[in-house]
């Protein structure tokens, strides 16, 4: 991080710079000032910048932490809430469903309003609902528990999209932005490990998993209030209209949020309801809503997602490959790897949490590699390598038996597959946010997170259906042969993603430039 202070590059021709105006910073045109890759003018010094970046990274940490602390203790929560194994997907699905609902809306809101209050409010909202969840860990309050988990998911979507809006707006495309976004990507594996460790350590005191998280979130809210600069909506050029909520696409937001929610609800509920007609109906209605969203977006003055982004060469293929890779990792491998350790190898929640340690260490290494190489090699090389890494998790777990040593197969599998999500997120996020105007940073980032959430929901649902068809136990759980079938499915999805990325996606090397106009 210290080396960020020494980066200075030049950029000729007309650019825009950020100058202080009262308590806010606004975009103004200037043909003379060089494009700086030093400490952004919104921040006082390097120390303030480090704290600011860590605060924005907390959004990714919280997203993964709240998944990890429940995933690692899923069996204990089934017992504590007195729910059946078929209802277990909602322990994670309720949060992901709400996150998918909020993220695509909050990305645009963060672009059209000062994002600082959104970040502070989201941290506080999350802290309050973690407190409620802690109280609701009992059978007679299980409905409140799932509602509270959903309320947590709403704020997670805001945190992730608002932090991407802020970072994308403050940093011009270049080496400094590459390193900042790489650091933010490292928050996901680190957060998941911390969440697993937290859940494992507090497995005998389940309410305190959420109570301790609430305390951490309160500190994050204070840090956000003290470090995030007050930013006005960005102007892409001095001649453009100052943005505000008047430009918010309410119809598009309603259709996209409802469509994504219906799809994710139908997919998550599908397995537990044995794919009743109403689950199919939900999914079909969801896709119809997304079709209406596409129709509306072609006709509004400021769409939620800039239409020009879809015309970027290879962009659609990038989203498809990212969907396949993240789905293979989060939906068809990681969840069942933890299940395998606990059910078939007898690992306690704390032991399973320690098994995930390579995820945190290698995740930081992977994002560091991206920060060092994205300016040297085309981004699609990095993305293709990440797709191959996604497939290495299943490769190392398919041969395993209940007697397999952790150090022989599980440890290298966890370590190598971690290169997948962190390299892909960093490369894709930098490419997408650098391909849209400054005023669309949150919207572009929210699209990537939306695809990620949908990928996990879809692949979990499909994988669970495959596992049940192959090996369903009388208890309703999936047997070992079924888990292996799911891992084969994940491997196939990852390799298909690698094929698409290697042949269709083309991401140029990152370079110092202004945002797209």
XYZ file of C-alpha atoms in Angstrom:
517
model
C 0.000 0.000 0.000
C 2.839 2.433 0.766
C 4.068 2.255 -2.802
C 0.817 3.872 -3.907
C 2.192 7.171 -2.684
C 4.991 7.137 -5.265
C 2.934 6.575 -8.398
C 2.735 9.595 -10.722
C 1.779 9.444 -14.342
C 0.884 11.936 -17.047
C -2.068 12.204 -19.306
C -2.383 14.747 -22.106
C -5.347 16.378 -23.801
C -8.596 17.288 -22.135
C -9.474 15.617 -18.838
C -11.598 16.359 -15.811
C -10.335 16.926 -12.289
C -12.081 17.104 -8.939
C -11.927 20.404 -7.129
C -13.351 21.166 -3.708
C -16.571 23.137 -3.667
C -17.823 23.874 -0.162
C -18.244 20.601 1.671
C -18.373 18.576 -1.533
C -16.188 17.689 -4.480
C -17.383 18.142 -8.022
C -16.148 17.435 -11.531
C -14.778 20.361 -13.541
C -13.154 20.349 -16.960
C -9.528 21.429 -17.362
C -7.291 21.004 -20.403
C -4.073 21.762 -18.549
C -3.879 19.663 -15.363
C -2.182 16.248 -15.613
C -4.042 13.089 -14.649
C -2.701 12.277 -11.205
C -2.227 8.765 -9.883
C -1.225 10.022 -6.444
C -3.386 10.360 -3.328
C -6.818 11.533 -4.599
C -7.614 15.180 -3.806
C -10.670 14.109 -1.798
C -8.363 12.532 0.821
C -5.969 14.415 3.087
C -2.976 12.097 3.040
C -1.822 8.504 2.583
C -2.996 7.409 6.046
C -6.473 8.809 5.371
C -6.460 6.984 2.034
C -5.560 3.635 3.639
C -8.348 3.930 6.233
C -10.764 5.033 3.504
C -9.929 2.018 1.299
C -10.233 -0.405 4.215
C -13.627 1.078 5.105
C -14.893 0.607 1.546
C -13.398 -2.895 1.489
C -15.462 -3.675 4.598
C -18.493 -4.001 2.306
C -16.925 -7.075 0.650
C -15.750 -8.381 4.015
C -19.252 -8.140 5.513
C -20.799 -9.822 2.453
C -18.514 -12.862 2.782
C -18.384 -12.855 6.593
C -22.176 -13.143 6.907
C -22.096 -16.094 4.507
C -19.167 -17.833 6.182
C -20.381 -17.648 9.780
C -23.662 -19.381 8.858
C -22.305 -21.813 6.248
C -19.777 -23.286 8.674
C -22.483 -23.811 11.347
C -25.352 -24.818 9.038
C -25.996 -28.135 10.837
C -26.112 -26.444 14.245
C -28.551 -23.818 13.001
C -30.818 -26.540 11.614
C -30.992 -28.019 15.109
C -31.292 -24.671 16.906
C -34.150 -23.512 14.659
C -35.707 -26.980 14.302
C -35.806 -26.912 10.497
C -35.459 -29.780 8.037
C -32.410 -30.270 5.777
C -34.511 -29.246 2.771
C -35.019 -25.815 4.386
C -31.307 -25.363 5.080
C -30.605 -23.489 1.789
C -32.605 -20.566 3.191
C -29.988 -20.040 5.910
C -27.883 -18.451 3.161
C -30.549 -17.971 0.486
C -32.625 -15.468 2.473
C -29.656 -13.094 2.653
C -28.654 -13.609 -0.990
C -32.231 -13.065 -2.156
C -32.487 -9.700 -0.418
C -28.999 -8.720 -1.536
C -29.991 -9.408 -5.134
C -33.067 -7.232 -4.619
C -31.142 -4.251 -3.283
C -27.811 -4.258 -5.093
C -28.944 -3.237 -8.565
C -31.098 -0.433 -7.121
C -28.523 0.829 -4.633
C -25.811 1.023 -7.304
C -27.785 3.621 -9.228
C -28.830 5.404 -6.026
C -25.178 5.685 -4.985
C -24.375 7.313 -8.341
C -27.250 9.831 -8.106
C -26.962 10.811 -4.441
C -24.134 11.485 -1.983
C -23.017 7.894 -1.211
C -21.614 8.553 2.264
C -25.026 8.493 4.042
C -25.844 5.256 2.198
C -22.694 3.580 3.506
C -23.098 4.783 7.091
C -26.799 3.919 7.108
C -26.176 0.455 5.657
C -23.591 -0.382 8.324
C -25.999 0.732 11.078
C -28.933 -1.144 9.486
C -26.830 -4.285 9.306
C -25.763 -3.888 12.954
C -29.386 -3.555 14.111
C -30.589 -6.600 12.190
C -27.657 -8.719 13.370
C -28.789 -7.881 16.889
C -32.332 -8.969 16.030
C -31.004 -12.194 14.484
C -29.098 -12.958 17.684
C -32.355 -12.786 19.651
C -34.197 -14.939 17.090
C -32.002 -18.073 17.299
C -34.751 -20.286 18.723
C -37.420 -22.543 17.167
C -40.424 -20.354 18.017
C -38.775 -17.328 16.366
C -37.397 -18.987 13.229
C -39.602 -16.879 10.927
C -38.154 -13.742 12.522
C -34.686 -15.260 12.078
C -35.125 -15.632 8.319
C -36.699 -12.178 8.022
C -33.752 -10.679 9.902
C -31.307 -12.522 7.627
C -33.113 -11.006 4.651
C -32.850 -7.538 6.187
C -29.110 -8.107 6.535
C -28.969 -8.946 2.844
C -30.623 -5.651 1.909
C -27.808 -3.668 3.508
C -25.102 -5.951 2.087
C -26.232 -5.007 -1.416
C -26.004 -1.320 -0.523
C -22.544 -1.676 1.033
C -21.007 -3.469 -1.940
C -22.509 -1.278 -4.673
C -21.983 2.019 -2.822
C -18.342 1.186 -2.062
C -17.724 0.403 -5.743
C -19.405 3.683 -6.698
C -17.182 5.618 -4.303
C -13.915 3.937 -5.284
C -14.720 4.036 -8.985
C -15.527 7.734 -8.747
C -12.501 8.738 -6.672
C -9.902 6.789 -8.695
C -9.169 7.268 -12.376
C -8.370 4.130 -14.419
C -4.709 3.300 -13.888
C -2.251 1.525 -11.632
C -3.595 3.055 -8.437
C -7.179 2.063 -9.214
C -6.020 -1.440 -10.153
C -4.325 -1.868 -6.784
C -7.244 -0.415 -4.853
C -9.805 -2.660 -6.551
C -7.500 -5.642 -6.099
C -7.341 -4.902 -2.388
C -11.129 -4.668 -2.256
C -11.385 -8.055 -4.007
C -9.128 -9.527 -1.316
C -11.787 -8.580 1.236
C -14.050 -11.407 0.032
C -11.824 -14.432 0.828
C -10.513 -12.774 3.978
C -14.068 -12.044 5.124
C -15.226 -15.595 4.415
C -12.379 -17.045 6.467
C -13.053 -14.641 9.352
C -16.746 -15.536 9.185
C -15.966 -19.272 9.254
C -13.532 -18.788 12.133
C -16.057 -16.666 14.003
C -18.816 -19.234 13.478
C -16.560 -22.126 14.468
C -15.281 -20.409 17.620
C -18.801 -19.421 18.716
C -20.531 -22.634 17.612
C -21.513 -23.353 21.219
C -23.017 -19.866 21.564
C -24.805 -19.270 18.246
C -26.483 -15.917 19.142
C -23.066 -14.404 19.772
C -22.108 -14.986 16.149
C -24.506 -12.202 15.273
C -23.915 -10.190 18.438
C -20.170 -9.907 17.776
C -20.870 -9.065 14.125
C -23.161 -6.229 15.241
C -20.321 -4.734 17.320
C -17.940 -4.894 14.348
C -20.512 -3.223 12.103
C -21.019 -0.379 14.562
C -17.282 0.326 14.389
C -17.458 0.221 10.578
C -20.265 2.797 10.635
C -18.114 5.115 12.734
C -15.127 4.642 10.413
C -17.311 5.345 7.359
C -18.615 8.540 8.945
C -15.095 9.747 9.714
C -13.241 8.750 6.528
C -15.553 8.695 3.493
C -15.513 12.076 1.735
C -18.766 13.851 0.965
C -19.185 13.392 -2.765
C -21.732 14.969 -5.018
C -23.082 12.995 -7.974
C -20.357 13.003 -10.614
C -20.566 15.120 -13.770
C -18.986 13.459 -16.783
C -18.384 16.844 -18.393
C -19.090 20.492 -17.453
C -21.883 20.662 -20.038
C -23.922 17.766 -18.653
C -26.815 18.222 -16.268
C -26.116 17.865 -12.555
C -27.421 14.445 -11.570
C -29.998 13.860 -8.866
C -32.804 11.459 -7.983
C -34.868 13.102 -10.744
C -32.878 10.953 -13.189
C -33.456 7.704 -11.254
C -35.149 5.031 -13.354
C -37.912 3.954 -10.956
C -39.660 1.701 -13.462
C -36.450 -0.081 -14.433
C -35.457 -0.442 -10.777
C -38.828 -1.996 -9.915
C -38.764 -4.456 -12.820
C -35.139 -5.515 -12.310
C -35.430 -5.932 -8.543
C -38.706 -7.853 -8.793
C -37.422 -10.028 -11.647
C -34.206 -10.974 -9.854
C -36.048 -11.604 -6.584
C -38.615 -13.896 -8.213
C -35.897 -15.897 -9.987
C -33.782 -16.286 -6.861
C -36.813 -17.165 -4.715
C -37.980 -19.801 -7.205
C -34.521 -21.328 -7.454
C -33.853 -21.353 -3.715
C -37.301 -22.721 -2.885
C -37.286 -25.202 -5.781
C -35.326 -27.966 -4.083
C -37.123 -27.772 -0.741
C -40.531 -27.690 -2.491
C -39.520 -30.478 -4.905
C -40.048 -28.126 -7.834
C -43.780 -27.559 -7.445
C -45.553 -25.579 -10.186
C -45.399 -22.355 -8.177
C -41.582 -22.439 -8.148
C -41.525 -22.712 -11.947
C -44.093 -19.915 -12.125
C -41.895 -17.658 -9.992
C -38.894 -18.251 -12.240
C -40.866 -17.661 -15.452
C -42.404 -14.458 -14.072
C -38.941 -13.319 -13.036
C -37.563 -13.722 -16.536
C -40.601 -11.908 -17.962
C -39.892 -9.018 -15.594
C -36.269 -8.913 -16.770
C -37.534 -8.854 -20.358
C -39.687 -5.863 -19.479
C -36.667 -4.285 -17.804
C -34.657 -4.622 -21.023
C -37.496 -3.037 -23.016
C -37.758 -0.085 -20.603
C -33.992 0.478 -20.478
C -33.869 1.112 -24.241
C -36.266 4.041 -23.862
C -35.288 5.968 -20.727
C -32.917 8.932 -20.726
C -30.690 7.472 -18.003
C -30.910 3.679 -17.767
C -29.805 1.886 -14.616
C -27.050 0.169 -16.602
C -25.541 2.262 -19.450
C -26.660 0.785 -22.761
C -23.225 1.372 -24.268
C -21.749 -1.182 -21.875
C -23.607 -3.987 -23.655
C -21.984 -2.938 -26.924
C -18.480 -3.243 -25.473
C -16.773 -6.112 -27.366
C -16.790 -9.314 -25.342
C -18.787 -7.831 -22.453
C -21.726 -10.270 -22.663
C -19.311 -13.205 -22.925
C -17.445 -11.895 -19.875
C -20.649 -11.912 -17.823
C -21.497 -15.448 -18.979
C -18.063 -16.794 -18.075
C -18.091 -14.921 -14.745
C -21.524 -16.429 -14.040
C -20.265 -19.947 -14.763
C -17.051 -19.554 -12.759
C -18.562 -17.939 -9.658
C -21.494 -20.345 -9.742
C -19.149 -23.329 -9.964
C -17.178 -22.004 -6.993
C -19.854 -20.662 -4.647
C -22.805 -22.808 -5.671
C -21.380 -26.187 -6.671
C -18.135 -26.587 -4.733
C -17.556 -24.533 -1.584
C -20.813 -25.259 0.250
C -20.502 -29.004 -0.359
C -16.796 -29.048 0.513
C -17.691 -27.832 4.009
C -20.537 -30.355 4.157
C -18.099 -33.125 3.197
C -15.605 -32.173 5.902
C -18.206 -32.047 8.639
C -20.466 -34.949 7.700
C -18.029 -37.459 6.226
C -14.682 -36.561 7.789
C -16.044 -35.632 11.203
C -14.588 -32.119 11.322
C -16.022 -29.766 13.940
C -17.135 -26.270 12.819
C -13.925 -24.775 14.213
C -11.741 -27.383 12.469
C -13.591 -26.810 9.193
C -13.043 -23.072 9.628
C -9.304 -23.628 9.963
C -9.427 -25.794 6.848
C -10.534 -22.630 4.983
C -7.424 -20.688 6.076
C -5.674 -21.067 2.670
C -8.684 -19.243 1.216
C -7.695 -16.063 3.070
C -3.942 -16.316 2.459
C -4.096 -17.223 -1.222
C -6.933 -14.760 -1.833
C -4.686 -11.870 -0.867
C -1.903 -13.326 -3.024
C -4.266 -13.661 -6.011
C -5.387 -10.041 -5.877
C -1.774 -8.898 -5.486
C -0.931 -10.816 -8.667
C -3.765 -9.037 -10.502
C -2.541 -5.643 -9.301
C 0.937 -6.405 -10.644
C -0.004 -8.026 -13.954
C -3.139 -6.302 -15.275
C -0.964 -3.525 -16.745
C 1.411 -6.055 -18.303
C -0.842 -8.708 -19.867
C -4.354 -8.610 -21.380
C -7.085 -9.006 -18.799
C -8.668 -11.982 -20.554
C -5.530 -14.012 -19.829
C -6.053 -13.364 -16.127
C -9.767 -14.150 -16.428
C -9.081 -17.413 -18.295
C -6.598 -18.465 -15.606
C -9.234 -17.720 -12.964
C -11.742 -19.988 -14.748
C -9.236 -22.841 -14.715
C -8.672 -22.191 -11.006
C -12.427 -22.410 -10.378
C -12.285 -25.983 -11.654
C -9.405 -27.027 -9.398
C -11.628 -27.234 -6.320
C -13.690 -30.120 -7.724
C -10.546 -31.704 -9.232
C -8.952 -32.062 -5.788
C -12.165 -33.115 -4.035
C -13.573 -35.681 -6.451
C -10.999 -38.387 -5.523
C -11.515 -37.921 -1.789
C -12.933 -40.473 0.600
C -13.874 -40.047 4.273
C -10.341 -41.210 5.157
C -8.482 -38.787 2.864
C -5.895 -36.553 4.517
C -6.620 -32.837 4.555
C -3.027 -32.006 3.628
C -2.970 -34.330 0.625
C -6.030 -33.111 -1.294
C -8.215 -30.613 0.566
C -5.498 -28.080 1.395
C -4.076 -27.729 -2.153
C -7.624 -27.761 -3.544
C -8.758 -24.893 -1.309
C -5.566 -22.931 -1.987
C -5.569 -23.255 -5.780
C -9.279 -22.733 -6.389
C -9.154 -19.490 -4.401
C -7.305 -17.892 -7.319
C -10.607 -18.153 -9.204
C -12.976 -15.709 -7.464
C -10.346 -13.160 -6.523
C -8.586 -12.886 -9.861
C -11.883 -12.877 -11.773
C -13.599 -10.264 -9.583
C -10.638 -7.897 -9.650
C -10.128 -8.192 -13.420
C -13.834 -7.954 -14.273
C -14.564 -5.079 -11.867
C -11.653 -2.982 -13.132
C -12.636 -3.604 -16.759
C -16.340 -2.831 -16.260
C -15.958 0.277 -14.111
C -13.285 1.641 -16.446
C -15.588 1.174 -19.463
C -18.375 3.453 -18.210
C -18.534 7.165 -17.316
C -17.689 8.261 -13.785
C -21.388 8.836 -13.080
C -22.133 5.123 -13.655
C -19.551 3.532 -11.352
C -22.016 2.148 -8.802
C -24.386 0.908 -11.496
C -21.604 -0.963 -13.309
C -20.308 -2.490 -10.093
C -23.807 -3.522 -8.998
C -24.290 -5.398 -12.274
C -21.243 -7.555 -11.514
C -22.449 -8.289 -7.980
C -25.935 -9.099 -9.303
C -24.471 -11.639 -11.713
C -22.453 -13.111 -8.837
C -25.524 -13.489 -6.612
C -27.581 -15.014 -9.411
C -24.737 -17.403 -10.242
C -24.564 -18.741 -6.688
C -28.358 -19.082 -6.455
C -28.762 -20.775 -9.843
C -25.817 -23.161 -9.501
C -26.723 -24.077 -5.916
C -30.256 -24.894 -7.014
C -29.206 -26.874 -10.088
C -26.436 -28.635 -8.183
C -28.777 -29.539 -5.335
C -31.264 -31.010 -7.809
C -28.500 -33.066 -9.422
C -27.339 -34.335 -6.027
C -30.856 -35.330 -4.990
C -31.417 -37.258 -8.216
C -28.134 -39.143 -7.836
C -28.073 -39.891 -4.097
C -30.834 -38.648 -1.797
C -30.673 -39.987 1.778
C -33.829 -40.825 3.787
C -33.130 -37.794 5.987
C -33.471 -35.501 2.978
C -29.735 -34.814 2.833
C -27.544 -35.500 -0.200
C -25.238 -38.513 0.020
C -21.577 -38.683 -0.946
C -22.256 -39.874 -4.497
C -24.634 -36.959 -4.937
C -22.005 -34.501 -3.691
C -19.513 -35.922 -6.177
C -22.073 -35.467 -8.970
C -22.405 -31.810 -7.966
C -18.625 -31.381 -8.062
C -18.558 -32.871 -11.585
C -21.192 -30.314 -12.548
C -19.078 -27.502 -11.061
C -15.979 -28.686 -12.917
C -17.862 -28.741 -16.236
C -19.215 -25.220 -15.648
C -15.755 -23.845 -14.820
C -14.167 -25.415 -17.906
C -16.955 -24.035 -20.108
C -16.267 -20.599 -18.607
C -12.564 -20.996 -19.438
C -13.419 -21.937 -23.029
C -15.687 -18.900 -23.485
C -13.162 -16.538 -21.917
C -10.233 -17.854 -23.923
C -12.010 -17.699 -27.271
C -14.439 -14.763 -27.049
C -13.569 -12.354 -24.224
C -10.939 -9.714 -24.979
C -9.886 -7.363 -22.181
C -7.040 -4.976 -23.055
C -4.205 -4.255 -20.690
C -5.112 -1.629 -18.088
C -3.785 1.827 -18.832
C -3.766 5.310 -17.374
C -6.763 7.191 -18.757
C -9.838 9.159 -17.871
C -13.200 7.478 -17.413
C -15.274 6.790 -20.517
C -17.519 9.629 -21.625
